[in-house]
Amino acid sequence: MTLHIDQHTDGLGELTTLAATFAERADGYDRTATFPAADFDDLFAAGLHAPTVPVSHGGLGFGPVRRNTHALWLMTKRLAAADLSLARCWEGHTNSLVLIDALGTDAQKSRWFDGVVRHGEKWVAWSGEPQAPKPGQAKRFGTTVRREGDGWVVDGTKAFATSATGADWAILLVDTAGPGGARNSTSNGGSGVVMLACALADPSVSVDSSWWDPIGMRATVSHVVRFDQTYIPDSQRIGEPGDYLRQRWQTAFIPHYAASFLGAAEAAYQYALEYVTRQGKGADAYVQQRVGAMSVEVETGQLWLRHVAELWDAGRVMEARMAGSRARHLVEHLALDIVNHCVRACGARCLVRPSPIERIQRDLLFYVRHDNDDHILATIGRSVLGEPHDSSFYKP
């Protein structure tokens, strides 16, 4: 079953119904740090599991490659309002399918899209190999990759491996020059970064769940994953070495993070409206100011997301890349401000479990650290000044 969503309207009725169920489950997944498997099962049953798979392969045909970007971000926003951890897992899944659509061979698309559409297979992309150890960390993360026969052998670890216990496939961004993934690549201009599709059922792949114990985003199960001489055939290499950084694919996903931030903030806004109405606080001038600020900030975020999506869909890629960073920077601050206004308008009771605000605040605080906002803003400044800049990972 396929649900077609009009790209020009917020016609997400079935997703809205599902999201109410997802919101009810979110507290349990958060407390147990468990992958939201039932949510993905429901999305698959509803025909919503393959949004960025082309229509010709049975999907919805959303996303920047298909020039129907806003519809995807509306879906993500709706899921993030229910559970920000779920939205992060969803982002990883949909963004991976974007890469396959853009860079995969016809044979790869037929094989992997069929698994998604017919069997509900879940995807994710992993790059995380932070090179600088934190205090008390005994070992560094990182992978090595070498050619062997008609394939590649991957050895080592990746951290922040979202959906580690839930995904079926992972696109591994690994660097032939040594540890670092894509974000910390040491090869010349990222020319040695290859994308390898790894079947996570491979017995050489194992998960270390002891490392992932954060204050928020717990249900993303972003564990450490170990690869013990994992062999991946050439038939599972996506694109050419260096394509990810050379074609700056990260810039297509940066504003997708902003959609998740905004979705969580909109949930806080809706909670505040209901709370102050039930408490009879609507006549309080200070509460009115808080609600007014939230209203303006939500609308501002929505307008920016639509603006960036329209640039992608019009093929104005160079403009879209930097506009996406601007939106990412702005929406982070808008979202954090909205949650702060909600807490101040509603009081301490909104931070007592099982209130969703307590979880939203933790999740959002953690997730916005995905990139360093100081570096994002400096990158925007460098672009304005005509200075060299890295629009993918904001390296100073």
Short mmCIF file of C-alpha atoms in Angstrom, two decimals, residues 194-355:
data_model
loop_
_atom_site.label_atom_id
_atom_site.label_comp_id
_atom_site.label_asym_id
_atom_site.label_seq_id
_atom_site.Cartn_x
_atom_site.Cartn_y
_atom_site.Cartn_z
CA VAL A 194 34.39 5.20 -0.03
CA MET A 195 30.79 4.23 0.71
CA LEU A 196 30.26 0.53 1.33
CA ALA A 197 26.87 -1.05 1.98
CA CYS A 198 27.28 -3.49 4.86
CA ALA A 199 24.71 -6.15 5.76
CA LEU A 200 24.56 -5.85 9.55
CA ALA A 201 23.61 -9.51 9.95
CA ASP A 202 27.20 -10.37 8.94
CA PRO A 203 28.70 -12.33 11.88
CA SER A 204 31.87 -10.20 11.72
CA VAL A 205 29.82 -7.16 12.81
CA SER A 206 29.12 -6.73 16.54
CA VAL A 207 27.59 -4.05 18.75
CA ASP A 208 29.00 -2.71 22.02
CA SER A 209 26.03 -1.19 23.86
CA SER A 210 28.02 -0.21 26.96
CA TRP A 211 29.20 3.13 25.54
CA TRP A 212 25.81 4.67 24.67
CA ASP A 213 24.39 6.14 27.90
CA PRO A 214 23.59 9.78 27.03
CA ILE A 215 21.16 12.19 28.67
CA GLY A 216 19.05 12.37 25.52
CA MET A 217 18.37 10.75 22.15
CA ARG A 218 18.62 7.44 23.95
CA ALA A 219 16.31 5.50 21.63
CA THR A 220 18.59 6.14 18.66
CA VAL A 221 20.73 3.33 20.14
CA SER A 222 23.82 5.00 18.67
CA HIS A 223 26.17 2.35 19.99
CA VAL A 224 29.77 1.55 19.12
CA VAL A 225 29.89 -0.98 16.28
CA ARG A 226 32.88 -3.25 15.72
CA PHE A 227 33.96 -4.63 12.34
CA ASP A 228 36.25 -7.64 12.60
CA GLN A 229 37.80 -8.03 9.16
CA THR A 230 34.39 -7.52 7.54
CA TYR A 231 34.47 -8.30 3.83
CA ILE A 232 32.29 -6.19 1.52
CA PRO A 233 32.25 -7.00 -2.22
CA ASP A 234 32.67 -4.34 -4.90
CA SER A 235 29.04 -4.89 -5.87
CA GLN A 236 28.16 -3.13 -2.60
CA ARG A 237 30.30 -0.04 -3.14
CA ILE A 238 28.10 3.00 -3.77
CA GLY A 239 29.43 5.54 -6.23
CA GLU A 240 33.11 6.27 -6.78
CA PRO A 241 35.71 6.94 -4.08
CA GLY A 242 35.47 10.56 -2.99
CA ASP A 243 31.94 11.11 -4.29
CA TYR A 244 30.45 11.91 -0.87
CA LEU A 245 32.71 14.86 -0.16
CA ARG A 246 33.41 15.89 -3.75
CA GLN A 247 29.69 16.20 -4.49
CA ARG A 248 29.01 17.61 -1.00
CA TRP A 249 26.14 15.28 -0.19
CA GLN A 250 26.24 16.26 3.48
CA THR A 251 24.79 19.64 2.52
CA ALA A 252 21.58 17.93 1.37
CA PHE A 253 21.10 16.44 4.83
CA ILE A 254 22.04 19.39 7.04
CA PRO A 255 18.61 21.10 6.78
CA HIS A 256 16.98 17.73 7.42
CA TYR A 257 18.38 17.97 10.96
CA ALA A 258 16.67 21.35 11.25
CA ALA A 259 13.34 19.75 10.33
CA SER A 260 13.75 17.40 13.29
CA PHE A 261 14.71 20.23 15.65
CA LEU A 262 11.64 22.19 14.59
CA GLY A 263 9.32 19.21 14.94
CA ALA A 264 10.37 18.70 18.55
CA ALA A 265 9.95 22.43 19.24
CA GLU A 266 6.48 22.44 17.69
CA ALA A 267 5.49 19.64 20.07
CA ALA A 268 6.61 21.82 22.98
CA TYR A 269 4.61 24.73 21.59
CA GLN A 270 1.45 22.65 21.29
CA TYR A 271 1.95 21.32 24.81
CA ALA A 272 2.29 24.87 26.14
CA LEU A 273 -0.91 26.01 24.42
CA GLU A 274 -2.90 23.16 25.91
CA TYR A 275 -1.31 23.53 29.35
CA VAL A 276 -1.83 27.28 29.80
CA THR A 277 -5.39 26.99 28.48
CA ARG A 278 -6.27 24.24 30.97
CA GLN A 279 -4.61 26.17 33.77
CA GLY A 280 -6.50 29.35 32.90
CA LYS A 281 -3.27 31.30 32.42
CA GLY A 282 -4.25 32.85 29.10
CA ALA A 283 -4.91 36.25 30.66
CA ASP A 284 -1.42 36.45 32.19
CA ALA A 285 0.50 39.08 30.21
CA TYR A 286 3.83 37.31 30.72
CA VAL A 287 2.39 34.01 29.49
CA GLN A 288 0.97 35.86 26.51
CA GLN A 289 4.44 37.12 25.65
CA ARG A 290 5.89 33.61 25.89
CA VAL A 291 3.18 32.20 23.66
CA GLY A 292 3.57 35.06 21.20
CA ALA A 293 7.31 34.47 20.97
CA MET A 294 6.80 30.73 20.41
CA SER A 295 4.26 31.40 17.68
CA VAL A 296 6.60 33.72 15.78
CA GLU A 297 9.56 31.36 16.17
CA VAL A 298 7.63 28.32 14.94
CA GLU A 299 6.44 30.21 11.87
CA THR A 300 9.94 31.52 11.19
CA GLY A 301 11.35 28.01 11.25
CA GLN A 302 8.62 26.75 8.93
CA LEU A 303 9.28 29.54 6.44
CA TRP A 304 13.01 28.83 6.39
CA LEU A 305 12.52 25.11 5.80
CA ARG A 306 10.14 25.79 2.93
CA HIS A 307 12.58 28.33 1.45
CA VAL A 308 15.50 25.87 1.50
CA ALA A 309 13.34 23.06 0.10
CA GLU A 310 12.23 25.28 -2.78
CA LEU A 311 15.86 26.04 -3.63
CA TRP A 312 16.69 22.32 -3.81
CA ASP A 313 13.61 21.57 -5.88
CA ALA A 314 14.38 24.40 -8.30
CA GLY A 315 17.85 22.98 -8.89
CA ARG A 316 19.53 26.02 -7.32
CA VAL A 317 22.01 23.76 -5.58
CA MET A 318 24.75 26.26 -4.73
CA GLU A 319 22.23 28.56 -3.03
CA ALA A 320 20.50 25.65 -1.34
CA ARG A 321 23.72 24.43 0.26
CA MET A 322 24.47 27.60 2.17
CA ALA A 323 20.79 28.34 2.84
CA GLY A 324 20.60 24.92 4.46
CA SER A 325 23.39 25.85 6.85
CA ARG A 326 21.68 29.14 7.65
CA ALA A 327 18.46 27.27 8.39
CA ARG A 328 20.32 24.70 10.48
CA HIS A 329 21.91 27.47 12.57
CA LEU A 330 18.74 29.50 12.97
CA VAL A 331 16.37 26.63 13.74
CA GLU A 332 18.69 25.29 16.46
CA HIS A 333 18.33 28.58 18.32
CA LEU A 334 14.62 28.91 17.60
CA ALA A 335 13.94 25.38 18.85
CA LEU A 336 15.92 25.78 22.06
CA ASP A 337 14.20 29.12 22.68
CA ILE A 338 10.74 27.63 22.11
CA VAL A 339 11.36 24.88 24.65
CA ASN A 340 12.65 27.46 27.15
CA HIS A 341 9.51 29.58 26.66
CA CYS A 342 7.37 26.47 27.15
CA VAL A 343 9.05 25.61 30.46
CA ARG A 344 8.78 29.17 31.74
CA ALA A 345 5.13 29.46 30.75
CA CYS A 346 4.13 26.07 32.16
CA GLY A 347 6.37 25.82 35.22
CA ALA A 348 8.23 22.96 36.87
CA ARG A 349 5.40 20.42 36.51
CA CYS A 350 6.06 20.16 32.76
CA LEU A 351 9.49 18.73 33.59
CA VAL A 352 8.13 15.87 35.68
CA ARG A 353 7.88 12.52 33.91
CA PRO A 354 5.97 11.35 31.97
CA SER A 355 5.63 14.88 30.58
#
